[in-house]
Structure formats: structure tokens, C-alpha cells
XYZ file of C-alpha atoms in Angstrom:
690
model
C 18.612 17.329 -23.184
C 19.778 17.081 -20.019
C 19.308 18.913 -17.094
C 21.809 20.693 -13.989
C 20.708 19.000 -10.884
C 19.461 23.277 -9.729
C 16.957 23.384 -13.446
C 15.079 19.862 -12.272
C 12.238 19.939 -10.000
C 10.580 16.326 -9.016
C 6.917 17.153 -7.758
C 4.175 14.628 -7.008
C 0.569 15.597 -7.306
C -1.527 13.916 -4.517
C -5.155 14.162 -2.458
C -8.838 13.100 -2.141
C -9.851 10.889 -5.436
C -11.460 12.876 -7.749
C -9.769 16.391 -6.665
C -8.598 16.748 -10.231
C -4.463 15.333 -9.862
C -4.530 14.419 -13.853
C -6.281 16.911 -15.327
C -3.194 19.408 -13.704
C -1.130 17.369 -15.301
C -2.973 17.373 -18.203
C -3.454 21.508 -18.628
C 0.236 21.649 -17.127
C 1.910 19.238 -20.174
C -0.446 21.678 -22.692
C 0.506 24.976 -21.265
C 4.472 24.187 -22.491
C 2.735 23.005 -25.139
C 3.691 19.082 -24.425
C 1.033 18.191 -25.512
C -1.484 19.609 -28.610
C -4.378 18.696 -27.085
C -5.668 19.021 -23.850
C -7.550 14.867 -22.924
C -10.281 14.717 -20.915
C -10.232 11.316 -18.543
C -14.650 10.328 -18.859
C -12.609 10.625 -22.318
C -10.063 8.628 -21.579
C -7.280 10.280 -23.669
C -5.152 11.578 -21.260
C -1.733 11.299 -20.874
C -1.446 9.357 -17.069
C -4.893 7.977 -17.446
C -3.811 5.268 -19.637
C -4.253 1.230 -17.839
C -7.445 -0.080 -19.938
C -8.657 -0.271 -16.322
C -7.969 3.487 -16.179
C -9.253 4.114 -18.843
C -12.497 2.365 -18.322
C -13.173 2.802 -14.152
C -12.776 6.434 -14.553
C -9.823 7.109 -11.949
C -6.055 6.913 -12.100
C -5.059 3.628 -10.732
C -0.857 3.237 -10.602
C 1.601 6.036 -11.281
C 2.217 7.743 -13.935
C 5.409 9.811 -14.670
C 4.467 13.237 -16.900
C 7.999 15.106 -17.595
C 7.724 19.420 -19.088
C 10.205 21.413 -19.170
C 9.400 25.506 -18.704
C 12.301 28.849 -19.235
C 14.636 25.917 -19.275
C 13.730 24.283 -15.869
C 12.012 20.424 -15.968
C 9.868 19.345 -13.745
C 8.938 15.790 -13.358
C 5.386 15.709 -12.970
C 4.133 12.635 -10.867
C 0.317 12.106 -10.898
C -0.756 9.632 -8.565
C -4.341 8.064 -7.207
C -6.021 9.272 -5.172
C -7.663 5.761 -4.158
C -6.796 4.573 -0.701
C -6.877 1.098 -2.145
C -3.895 2.241 -4.238
C -2.041 3.650 -1.560
C 1.018 2.054 -2.313
C 1.082 4.509 -5.781
C 1.563 7.299 -3.519
C 4.645 5.905 -1.494
C 6.200 4.768 -4.882
C 6.027 8.517 -5.790
C 6.741 10.170 -2.850
C 9.690 8.389 -2.451
C 11.051 9.343 -5.899
C 9.710 13.601 -5.836
C 11.084 16.515 -3.364
C 7.960 17.764 -3.179
C 4.947 17.415 -3.103
C 1.205 20.009 -4.068
C -1.850 18.143 -2.491
C -4.752 18.926 -4.731
C -8.035 19.470 -3.772
C -11.324 20.394 -4.407
C -13.100 23.287 -4.309
C -16.645 22.322 -4.500
C -15.572 19.677 -1.182
C -13.264 21.809 0.779
C -11.056 19.088 3.806
C -11.143 15.622 2.233
C -9.878 12.412 4.194
C -7.962 12.642 1.293
C -6.322 15.440 1.817
C -6.047 14.353 5.233
C -4.083 11.767 4.485
C -1.844 13.400 2.248
C -1.136 15.792 4.948
C 0.336 13.027 7.311
C 2.369 11.757 4.635
C 3.856 14.531 4.067
C 4.770 15.492 7.566
C 6.402 11.734 8.023
C 8.790 13.207 5.217
C 9.307 16.716 6.245
C 8.538 17.130 2.607
C 7.527 21.274 1.674
C 4.107 20.867 0.034
C 1.986 23.559 -2.087
C -1.896 23.384 -1.303
C -3.698 24.126 -5.100
C -8.213 24.485 -5.119
C -9.033 22.532 -7.992
C -12.331 22.893 -9.548
C -12.668 27.038 -8.516
C -14.562 27.961 -11.308
C -17.394 25.030 -11.577
C -20.269 25.460 -10.227
C -20.833 25.629 -6.189
C -17.665 25.671 -5.298
C -16.571 27.816 -2.443
C -12.638 28.679 -2.846
C -13.202 31.497 0.330
C -14.796 28.514 2.741
C -12.269 25.649 1.287
C -9.115 28.271 1.839
C -10.211 28.844 5.428
C -11.099 25.814 6.148
C -7.266 24.554 5.622
C -6.581 27.844 7.891
C -8.926 27.191 11.295
C -7.491 22.948 10.394
C -3.009 24.155 9.745
C -2.661 27.562 11.081
C -1.432 30.838 9.734
C 1.057 28.292 7.812
C -0.940 28.706 5.278
C -0.189 32.098 3.686
C -2.260 32.235 -0.279
C 0.039 33.414 -3.657
C -3.057 33.627 -5.651
C -6.648 34.698 -4.853
C -9.277 34.489 -7.547
C -11.790 36.966 -9.168
C -15.415 36.483 -8.946
C -17.651 38.692 -10.343
C -21.679 39.266 -9.551
C -23.497 35.829 -9.592
C -20.049 34.645 -7.986
C -18.189 33.115 -10.586
C -15.249 32.506 -10.725
C -13.727 34.540 -14.086
C -9.825 34.943 -13.481
C -6.718 35.144 -10.478
C -4.885 37.381 -8.301
C -0.480 37.263 -7.974
C -0.499 38.373 -4.308
C 3.031 38.279 -4.963
C 3.236 40.908 -7.939
C -0.372 42.057 -8.188
C -1.501 41.192 -11.339
C -4.582 39.763 -12.080
C -5.185 37.106 -15.570
C -7.943 35.779 -17.402
C -8.168 33.258 -19.283
C -9.117 33.606 -23.430
C -9.225 30.239 -25.377
C -7.161 28.567 -23.562
C -4.774 31.843 -23.171
C -3.713 33.897 -20.697
C -4.473 37.407 -20.413
C -3.342 39.543 -17.638
C -6.134 42.287 -16.771
C -6.606 46.129 -15.156
C -6.978 44.339 -10.407
C -10.657 44.596 -9.577
C -10.996 48.244 -7.531
C -13.315 45.689 -5.380
C -9.790 43.334 -4.180
C -7.393 45.516 -3.604
C -7.611 45.643 -0.408
C -7.426 42.028 0.193
C -4.913 41.999 -1.295
C -2.564 44.512 0.438
C -4.376 42.295 3.656
C -2.344 39.019 2.207
C 0.643 40.307 0.727
C 1.573 41.900 4.083
C 0.180 38.364 4.933
C 3.804 37.407 2.811
C 6.060 39.921 3.566
C 5.289 39.147 8.068
C 6.144 35.198 6.517
C 9.595 36.304 5.468
C 10.313 38.725 7.564
C 10.641 35.588 10.231
C 12.852 33.351 8.169
C 15.852 35.756 8.860
C 16.640 38.011 11.383
C 17.862 40.252 8.470
C 14.612 40.019 6.838
C 13.418 41.358 10.312
C 14.998 44.234 10.946
C 14.075 45.998 7.860
C 9.960 45.079 8.197
C 10.065 46.002 11.583
C 12.193 49.022 10.034
C 9.368 49.915 7.771
C 11.277 48.730 4.460
C 9.448 46.831 1.400
C 11.116 44.031 0.905
C 12.570 44.046 -3.215
C 10.726 40.709 -5.612
C 14.447 38.275 -5.158
C 15.121 38.811 -1.032
C 10.061 37.702 -1.237
C 11.198 35.203 -3.776
C 14.316 33.997 -0.549
C 12.746 34.454 2.430
C 9.462 32.386 0.246
C 11.567 29.690 -0.642
C 13.178 29.154 2.516
C 9.656 29.389 4.294
C 9.053 26.221 2.384
C 12.153 24.106 2.607
C 12.070 25.318 6.512
C 8.336 24.439 6.459
C 7.392 27.356 8.122
C 5.363 27.916 5.436
C 2.661 26.192 2.912
C 1.807 28.378 0.045
C -1.951 28.255 -1.195
C -1.865 27.975 -5.300
C -6.038 27.605 -6.325
C -6.870 27.785 -10.032
C -8.602 25.082 -12.863
C -7.746 22.342 -15.134
C -10.418 22.302 -17.437
C -9.263 26.232 -18.932
C -6.220 25.872 -17.721
C -5.985 28.557 -14.925
C -4.089 29.406 -12.656
C -1.548 26.703 -14.756
C 1.198 28.823 -15.515
C 1.673 30.312 -12.847
C 1.355 27.384 -10.546
C 4.992 26.525 -12.786
C 6.228 29.703 -11.779
C 6.424 29.005 -8.286
C 7.002 25.323 -8.259
C 9.866 26.537 -10.524
C 11.114 29.792 -7.759
C 10.183 27.626 -4.325
C 9.820 24.419 -3.983
C 13.796 22.677 -3.191
C 16.254 20.896 -6.503
C 16.487 17.169 -5.560
C 20.199 18.373 -3.368
C 17.474 20.280 -1.405
C 15.308 17.979 -1.426
C 14.929 15.155 1.440
C 18.244 14.040 2.880
C 17.987 9.598 2.972
C 19.700 7.315 4.407
C 22.182 4.956 2.860
C 23.505 1.396 4.405
C 26.765 0.319 3.616
C 27.491 -3.076 3.158
C 29.103 -3.426 6.697
C 25.658 -2.547 7.993
C 26.322 0.607 8.978
C 23.887 3.979 7.912
C 25.435 6.445 6.570
C 23.858 10.396 5.327
C 23.425 9.834 1.411
C 24.042 13.023 -0.493
C 21.950 13.804 -3.839
C 25.510 15.170 -5.210
C 25.192 15.366 -9.439
C 29.735 14.813 -8.473
C 29.026 11.565 -7.135
C 29.478 7.827 -8.344
C 25.781 6.531 -10.882
C 23.618 5.741 -8.404
C 20.171 4.716 -9.215
C 17.100 4.123 -6.872
C 13.964 2.518 -8.386
C 11.196 2.947 -7.620
C 8.367 1.535 -9.592
C 7.862 -0.719 -11.709
C 5.792 -1.297 -15.148
C 5.572 -4.175 -17.714
C 2.864 -4.842 -19.986
C 2.188 -5.711 -23.506
C 5.148 -3.147 -24.523
C 7.924 -4.716 -22.005
C 8.893 -4.324 -18.996
C 10.256 -0.505 -17.556
C 12.009 -0.350 -14.342
C 11.547 3.808 -13.230
C 14.449 5.142 -11.482
C 15.948 9.129 -9.979
C 19.001 9.516 -10.079
C 20.469 10.014 -6.518
C 24.199 10.449 -7.590
C 26.328 11.135 -10.872
C 25.009 10.119 -14.208
C 23.807 7.217 -15.726
C 24.931 6.569 -19.530
C 23.222 2.989 -21.137
C 25.076 0.162 -21.589
C 26.821 1.656 -17.952
C 27.414 -1.733 -14.837
C 25.963 -0.815 -11.857
C 25.908 -3.194 -8.497
C 22.313 -4.190 -7.633
C 22.932 -3.975 -4.074
C 20.170 -6.294 -2.966
C 21.279 -8.738 -5.135
C 24.868 -8.342 -5.571
C 25.093 -9.146 -8.981
C 26.415 -7.390 -11.386
C 23.365 -4.977 -14.256
C 24.310 -4.142 -17.321
C 22.049 -1.368 -17.749
C 19.478 -2.000 -21.258
C 18.261 1.019 -23.280
C 17.066 4.253 -21.238
C 13.834 6.646 -21.461
C 12.502 9.265 -20.476
C 8.615 8.489 -19.749
C 5.562 10.609 -20.061
C 2.475 7.865 -19.140
C 3.088 5.297 -21.792
C 4.911 6.947 -23.989
C 8.945 5.759 -24.297
C 11.751 8.077 -25.537
C 15.334 6.504 -26.082
C 17.657 9.075 -24.029
C 21.489 8.724 -24.054
C 21.940 9.673 -20.155
C 20.706 10.604 -16.793
C 21.581 13.985 -14.858
C 21.980 13.892 -10.866
C 18.538 14.377 -9.947
C 16.225 12.926 -13.102
C 13.527 10.942 -13.636
C 12.966 8.274 -15.821
C 13.579 4.374 -16.705
C 15.639 1.541 -18.040
C 13.740 -1.178 -20.360
C 14.348 -5.108 -19.706
C 16.119 -5.095 -16.093
C 14.288 -8.745 -15.491
C 16.271 -9.553 -11.738
C 15.786 -5.431 -10.971
C 13.090 -4.737 -8.258
C 11.237 -1.928 -6.488
C 13.508 -0.925 -3.987
C 16.834 -2.228 -5.409
C 19.221 0.395 -5.354
C 21.852 0.244 -8.249
C 24.960 1.691 -7.871
C 28.806 2.031 -8.303
C 30.975 -1.619 -7.403
C 33.155 0.939 -5.982
C 30.561 2.545 -3.081
C 27.685 -0.369 -2.935
C 24.532 1.329 -0.923
C 21.409 0.574 -0.679
C 18.862 3.371 -0.149
C 15.964 2.677 2.788
C 13.159 0.434 0.860
C 9.048 1.393 0.051
C 7.418 1.849 3.441
C 4.341 0.094 1.868
C 0.850 -0.140 4.391
C 1.203 -3.813 5.813
C -1.678 -5.745 3.881
C -5.061 -6.551 5.613
C -8.212 -7.330 2.742
C -7.985 -11.456 2.717
C -9.839 -13.297 -0.294
C -8.650 -16.664 -1.547
C -8.313 -16.261 -5.588
C -9.080 -19.500 -7.635
C -8.794 -19.566 -11.524
C -12.915 -19.733 -13.097
C -12.164 -23.548 -14.825
C -10.005 -26.139 -13.173
C -6.613 -26.644 -13.820
C -5.004 -23.073 -14.370
C -4.232 -21.843 -10.892
C -0.632 -22.423 -12.257
C -1.788 -19.275 -14.911
C -3.411 -17.749 -12.405
C 0.062 -17.270 -9.459
C 2.021 -17.445 -12.524
C -0.260 -13.919 -13.480
C -0.456 -12.763 -10.074
C 3.320 -12.877 -9.791
C 4.256 -10.884 -12.882
C 1.377 -8.580 -11.239
C 3.244 -8.300 -8.177
C 6.263 -7.176 -9.818
C 4.017 -3.634 -10.625
C 2.567 -3.771 -7.245
C 4.157 -4.494 -4.655
C 1.864 -3.632 -2.183
C -0.367 -7.168 -1.809
C 0.573 -10.468 -1.580
C -0.222 -13.947 -2.438
C 0.626 -17.328 -0.040
C -1.160 -20.919 -0.398
C -1.845 -21.772 2.864
C -1.826 -25.299 2.950
C -4.153 -25.867 5.764
C -7.298 -25.003 4.320
C -6.569 -25.472 0.646
C -6.570 -21.285 -1.350
C -4.627 -18.895 -2.997
C -4.999 -16.195 -0.426
C -4.387 -12.286 -2.148
C -4.519 -9.585 0.901
C -4.063 -6.193 -0.516
C -5.212 -2.779 0.950
C -9.098 -3.235 0.239
C -11.444 -4.943 -2.484
C -11.125 -1.860 -6.006
C -7.109 -3.823 -5.310
C -8.406 -6.722 -5.793
C -11.231 -6.355 -8.151
C -8.790 -3.969 -10.559
C -6.258 -7.637 -9.939
C -8.583 -9.824 -11.712
C -9.519 -7.937 -14.154
C -5.444 -7.360 -14.989
C -5.374 -11.146 -14.881
C -8.626 -11.482 -17.318
C -7.574 -9.307 -19.324
C -3.094 -9.129 -20.369
C -2.461 -13.086 -18.981
C -6.125 -14.486 -19.987
C -6.889 -15.999 -16.789
C -10.455 -15.725 -15.468
C -10.287 -15.444 -11.816
C -13.153 -16.158 -8.569
C -12.943 -14.417 -5.473
C -14.137 -15.873 -2.830
C -14.146 -15.378 1.638
C -10.658 -17.109 3.230
C -11.535 -20.281 5.392
C -10.426 -20.309 8.672
C -8.082 -22.787 9.766
C -10.024 -24.538 12.911
C -8.563 -26.208 14.858
C -9.954 -29.240 17.190
C -8.802 -31.085 20.716
C -10.021 -33.204 22.879
C -10.691 -33.162 26.273
C -10.696 -36.219 27.987
C -9.647 -39.564 27.786
C -10.410 -42.018 26.142
C -9.876 -45.980 25.428
C -10.801 -48.154 22.589
C -10.202 -51.311 20.418
C -9.436 -51.553 16.990
C -10.034 -54.843 14.718
C -9.702 -55.193 11.700
C -9.852 -58.705 10.333
C -11.114 -59.504 6.874
C -10.446 -63.368 5.027
C -10.812 -63.245 1.074
C -8.769 -66.125 -1.084
C -5.057 -66.449 -0.257
C -3.684 -64.598 3.065
C -5.991 -62.409 5.383
C -5.867 -59.040 6.997
C -6.357 -59.035 10.506
C -5.013 -56.735 13.167
C -5.639 -55.572 17.193
C -4.875 -53.218 18.952
C -6.048 -51.217 22.171
C -5.261 -47.184 22.667
C -5.552 -44.885 24.829
C -6.245 -41.926 24.303
C -5.557 -38.327 25.989
C -5.066 -34.421 25.261
C -1.366 -33.986 26.024
C -1.425 -29.427 26.185
C 2.417 -29.887 26.621
C 2.825 -30.194 22.688
C 0.397 -29.482 18.977
C 1.750 -32.215 16.993
C 0.664 -35.787 18.348
C 2.428 -37.816 20.879
C 2.570 -41.452 19.833
C 3.290 -43.228 22.960
C 3.609 -47.443 23.432
C 3.230 -49.354 26.574
C 2.454 -52.858 24.957
C 3.978 -55.991 27.720
C 4.683 -59.146 26.941
C 4.863 -58.706 22.280
C 0.860 -59.149 21.927
C 1.761 -56.405 19.265
C 5.441 -57.120 18.090
C 7.903 -53.971 17.121
C 7.784 -54.225 13.792
C 4.199 -53.227 13.650
C 4.465 -50.059 15.549
C 5.401 -47.359 12.761
C 2.561 -48.906 11.436
C 0.454 -47.974 14.322
C 1.810 -45.212 14.476
C 1.003 -43.489 11.299
C -2.389 -44.491 10.717
C -3.023 -42.712 13.649
C -0.668 -39.680 12.324
C -3.483 -40.227 8.312
C -6.489 -40.038 11.196
C -5.565 -37.021 12.804
C -5.544 -34.599 10.227
C -9.724 -35.772 9.931
C -10.893 -34.335 13.842
C -15.045 -36.090 14.655
C -16.985 -32.306 14.725
C -15.819 -30.946 11.578
C -12.735 -32.538 9.896
C -10.163 -29.646 11.209
C -6.324 -30.978 12.387
C -6.604 -32.756 15.769
C -3.790 -31.114 18.069
C -3.127 -31.461 21.529
C -3.133 -35.235 21.652
C -1.336 -38.365 22.785
C -2.446 -42.214 21.832
C -1.131 -44.568 23.579
C -0.584 -47.847 22.326
C -1.213 -50.775 24.920
C -2.001 -53.890 24.319
C -3.310 -55.649 20.449
C -2.461 -58.805 19.598
C -1.824 -60.502 16.126
C -1.420 -63.592 14.093
C 1.325 -64.996 12.468
C 0.094 -65.408 9.073
C -2.673 -62.946 7.914
C -0.616 -59.674 10.420
C 0.608 -56.840 8.594
C 1.414 -52.827 7.992
C -1.966 -52.556 6.086
C -3.630 -55.166 8.386
C -2.424 -52.981 11.649
C -2.728 -48.882 10.219
C -6.085 -50.343 9.554
C -6.699 -51.168 13.162
C -5.143 -48.125 14.173
C -7.197 -45.611 12.040
C -10.459 -47.361 12.892
C -10.073 -46.712 17.426
C -9.275 -44.000 16.696
C -12.188 -42.618 14.753
C -14.536 -44.518 18.070
C -12.513 -42.566 20.327
C -12.816 -39.296 18.746
C -16.306 -38.790 19.209
C -16.573 -39.988 23.414
C -13.536 -37.432 24.474
C -15.944 -34.850 24.606
C -14.594 -32.725 21.270
C -13.876 -29.300 20.652
C -13.578 -26.910 18.384
C -10.581 -24.496 18.197
C -10.631 -21.228 16.804
C -7.560 -18.758 15.050
C -6.861 -15.542 17.403
C -4.908 -13.058 16.399
C -3.292 -9.497 18.079
C -5.682 -6.608 16.326
C -3.770 -2.622 16.553
C -6.082 0.199 14.938
C -5.885 3.545 15.057
C -8.287 5.172 14.503
C -9.052 9.505 15.545
C -10.777 10.140 19.220
C -14.019 10.964 17.764
C -14.509 7.157 16.398
C -13.502 4.585 19.426
C -16.661 4.259 20.434
C -18.225 3.234 17.454
C -14.271 0.907 16.627
C -14.576 -0.136 20.403
C -18.445 -1.043 20.204
C -17.996 -2.496 17.274
C -14.911 -5.151 18.400
C -17.282 -5.977 21.162
C -20.131 -7.275 18.169
C -17.582 -9.573 17.457
C -16.144 -11.454 19.636
C -13.109 -8.970 21.065
C -11.714 -8.542 24.276
C -10.153 -4.518 24.504
C -6.657 -4.604 26.013
C -5.554 -1.130 26.194
C -5.440 1.929 24.302
C -2.571 4.708 23.476
C -2.941 7.663 22.260
C -0.503 8.528 18.983
C 0.062 12.415 20.146
C -1.735 13.475 16.598
C -4.940 13.464 17.586
C -4.725 9.568 17.148
C -5.305 6.693 19.596
C -4.254 3.501 18.356
C -6.986 0.853 20.357
C -5.219 -2.635 21.289
C -7.361 -6.296 21.440
C -8.023 -9.789 20.384
C -10.446 -11.320 17.510
C -10.693 -14.588 16.709
C -9.748 -14.621 12.834
C -13.154 -15.481 12.434
C -14.857 -12.584 12.990
C -12.442 -10.338 10.873
C -13.296 -11.372 7.406
C -14.501 -7.843 6.252
C -13.181 -5.984 9.043
C -11.022 -3.901 6.309
C -14.701 -2.709 4.801
C -16.342 -2.663 7.207
C -13.143 -0.216 9.545
C -13.303 2.450 6.286
C -16.683 3.080 6.957
C -16.697 3.311 9.745
C -14.121 5.980 9.913
C -14.447 7.161 7.004
C -10.720 5.694 5.630
C -9.372 7.690 8.966
C -9.042 4.144 10.596
C -6.380 1.670 9.755
C -4.489 -1.661 11.953
C -2.770 -4.742 11.182
C -3.606 -8.178 12.435
C -0.996 -10.962 13.558
C -2.398 -14.262 14.526
C -1.261 -15.021 18.232
C -2.580 -18.787 19.634
C -5.228 -20.383 19.695
C -8.133 -21.198 21.525
C -11.654 -23.226 22.195
C -14.541 -21.778 20.156
C -17.831 -20.378 22.232
C -20.803 -22.676 21.861
C -22.367 -20.546 19.144
C -19.070 -20.097 16.950
C -18.686 -23.816 16.650
C -21.793 -24.546 15.695
C -21.771 -22.313 12.916
C -18.550 -23.592 12.096
C -19.957 -26.935 11.918
C -22.805 -26.204 9.798
C -20.037 -24.134 6.982
C -17.799 -27.452 7.179
C -20.394 -29.725 6.454
C -22.447 -27.632 3.903
C -19.214 -26.586 1.988
C -18.187 -30.906 2.367
C -21.283 -31.916 0.857
C -20.219 -28.844 -2.393
């Protein structure tokens, strides 16, 4: 069935891990008869957590789409993971959604996940509800959670639903504040009950607060409010809707996903108060000439779709799209604005979890998937050739946590790399780099759980076992003293012998990193045709320094004397002689290890400043400055040796309860202090012995 853009809502469920997002999606599906029985994450049979890894770990790992129909309206629910390692999935969901529901549990109150979710919405000016879940569970406290929200975010927090307690503080039902009606659940069916007399005062108080909020949305309402007139239901909805869109109002709802309490009311309010795709956030598009303009979502426009997620599993590859304008049918030919290539669309599907249902077309504002689009990536814009535009890319956080990955059995490196490349199509928030200097495949992601999941997926999907280890630090070596040495290679075997003899001066050269070779040979003591062989011998030797076998940089080598034999001298003999001179000179030239140093920018709330700076001092970091961001956070800028940063992503999380984030970029090489140098040399020796 095709829906008009006014009857579509795209809503992302976001919040802390374990707050009940997947269970809420399950209860919405059940209440609208999209599924006939409720699944549980613990049983591994929910619609949104279908990946074998999700079933095994009992957490959401990737974004899932669960469309449902409610009173002639199509609601596309985007269920996201709460784990911070999977924040890339949340970015994808927020890109496709027009509004968010921040789920927080009545047991935990305000969590880091809620704060982060709120921040994501603030950055995008996204309308949002807050849904307080698990209100009927033991040790849950709706009031404390609500008061904490009010204290943190002010009077914009407006309750639309309040729970009813019995004498034992157990939640038995809920009250719709706007309509002043009460309900309870009986065998997963909603039943209207009498309004409890004890709650009358509270309901009036909250209802008046809502009226006040509505009055603030227009002058006409303001006059009516102060004139003592009552608002009609339609006016209340209109005012609330405007408040939600203008971000002057954040409605709070509550319920319990397990017995579906509050689910129908939540859908009513999604339909009535949240924006349609046309009213959602405004989008920026880049035209072919490089100019940017506002992109208008319109059903009458030329077909345009944005690819916000890719899934490639054993069933094939699906590109999840949101139709941004016009409508899209299968077999339509569109241009991929990233590559400029024309793509003939494959079959169109409406996805519900892993279930794909084929459809003939997708209308403006709707979410669906295209099958088998091999050249299309996440973040691509598919558009009509008459108007080629590129919508803004998804802002994935820069991956910071690096480990080396290698196959368990030798010779399967290609298999690991190919598997990760396939997984990278699905999850663009990690990177894979082959580091030529340390000879390691380096995997960089958001955190250890994400990388652990990738290793599991490699084993299950691509049948290749991989192991993770610490990344090696690419040290360098240099000399600090001038040394002159002779290298003489003489070998007599049957027939012609080998003879090469050189005198080379080695000196530090701080101008250039690469070795500089020069010659000052007089009187032909070494013939010119052997110079390239000497240089080649030295360049090969420079790859291994005297201290720990790291490449030698900032070196100048001058060939100034030597001798040769008219018959026995050869290029190989002079190459060997040059290497002998290098080996003899290096230990005497006061060598030192150089370590890479990077620029670190850590963003943390003020309250964690002391701990973070103290920790940076332990890591031999130099704090260069601090800048407030204006919203209670500080950006600490420091220079820290790369060797001290291997576990920083995990340690910073522990120090700041996951509130801190950072970026780290290589800046330059510096002399290694003696203690750190000894440690690095010992590690290099141990590795060589292995």
C-alpha cells in the first residue's frame, strides 16, 4: 500500500543500552497486529534483533527498520543499538528519521546514553519525545526520573502521560493527561477505567501546564489563555504540535513494553504531534557545480533517494533508502551522484527486521530497500538525471581505537581483508589499513566490542578465524655524531674473487628524513660505475637501525675514499662493502630512538578535567591548552607519544563514564626518553626472538 507523505512518520528509537528500545518496537508491532506474538531479546526472537551476533549477545548491534500501520498512517520505527561502540548505526538512523523518541528506563533515570541521544538531537534540531520505559518493574521510580529530566532540561519537558500506582507503589495503569482518561492493560488489551480521585489534582496541574505551553505557541492562544477561555482539543493538538516542531516542547510519555501499556497512546501522539517527512529537518544538497542549496522534500519533485544503510548478508545485499522527493519504482534508472554512473534499480522491498516484502513503488518520505545494488554505498544519493544533487554525508565519528588483526592460520590474509571489506560496506564506521612500516593490518573502530563483533562475523560469515593484538609503534632511529668507517669485502673462491673497499663518512642530516648519499672520491680510487652499488647497499642497510632494527632517518652518507681490483671488483662486492661500513659505524655514532608523537584533542565535561589531565601526565603527555565548548564541555589539547595511546579509547571511557571523546593525529617524531627507549628496544628484541 502506498502512503501519501502526510501519512508517514519516520521515528528513531535512541537511548542508553538496555533501556528497552527493541522491546518497545516489539510492543508497537504487536499492538498494530504487524506480528501475532511478542518476542523477547532473551529468547532471541524479536523482529529487530535478528543477526546471529545480536541473538548470541542479547543486545542490538545494528539499526533495524520496523514499519507498522496505525489508523491509516505508516510509522517507520528505526530501532538503534544503545551500545556506544555502535554509534555509527545511530547516525544512520537519525539521518533517515524526522523525529526521535529517546527511551530511558524508570529504573536508571538519566543515563549517559540519554545525554548523548539528547545531544545528537540538539545538533540536528530534531523534534523528540521522551519515553520512560519499564515503569511497572520492581525498583522503578517514574517520579524520580521525571524530576531529573525537569531539573536537567527545564520546563520544556511536558508530561502527556502519567502512571497510576496502587498502595504498594506498583504501577497498574496510565492516565492520558490531555484527554483526562485512564487505562489499564488486561491480557495485552487496553481497557478504559475510572479516573482515580487521588490523581485529580495532579492531572489538573499537568493539564494546566500543557495549556500554558500551548498558549506560548501563538499570540492568539496567549490572549485566549489569559482571557480564561478553554482550548478545544484541536487547538491543544495544534499548539502542542507546533511546540514540538519549534523545539519549545518535549513531551514525556511512559509505559511498559512487556505488557504493552502506553504503546497505543504513544502511537496516537506520534501520529498527531510528530512532523511528516515534509516538515522534518531541512536538508542541504550539493549541486554538480559545487554550490549548495536547500533541498526541498516534495512528492511532486523529481525522484531522489538517499542510501542511509547497507546490509549484505547470506540473503544478498540490500541498500536501505529514504525517498527524499518524487516516488520511486523498480526498474527506474537513476544517477549515483558520487560516481556519476547511471544505475538501474533492482527490486524494491519494504523491510521489517530481516523480512523483505516486495513492493512496486515507494512514495516520497517512505523508507524501503533496493536489492543487489553492488556499486551503491551508504551515503550515496540516487537522483534523476535532470537534477543531479548530492545530499550531505552521514557524520560518522572518527574511529580512534586501533588493533592489529591477523588470520589464525598463515596465508589467509587475503580472506580476512576481503571479509572486512564486505563488512565495511555494512558498517562504514571502522577502517582497515595495511601499515607497510609495521607490516600489520590495522583495524580502527569505536571500541573493543565493535571489533570483537567483527571478528565473530568473520568467523561465522566468511569462515576465517582472526586474532587481534596490539598495534606496533612505528619507531625510527637516527644518529647524533659524525663517524668515519672503512668497509672492506674480500673473498677468494675458485675463479674470479670478490673485492670492494670503501671509506664512508656518516653524519646527522636534520634537513631531510630520507638518507642523502654523496661522494667526494679523488683520483678514481673507486670507479664511478660502482657508486650506484654503494648507494643501493646503504639504502638497504638503512631499513634496519643499530638499536632495535627500526629504519634510520636523517642520515647523510659520504663516500670519500676506497680501492678496487681491476678483475675481482664487482657491484655486489661494493654493495656488501658499503653495508659493512654502515654496520661498523652506526653503534659508534651515538644512535637514538625516535618515537611518533600525535596531537590529541579530548572533549570532556568540566567535572572530569582533573582526572583526564592527571592521566595525560602519566602518559608523558604535554597539555597545550583548554577551550570551553560553551555547553559544559572542555576540549583539552595535548601532545602525547603514540606508544602511550594504545588503550586510550577504553581508559577514557572508564574515566569519564563514556562521556568523553577524542581525536588523535600524528604530528612529528621526537627523541625517545631513555626509559621509554629501553622498553621499546626490549620489546623489539622479544618480537625478533618470537
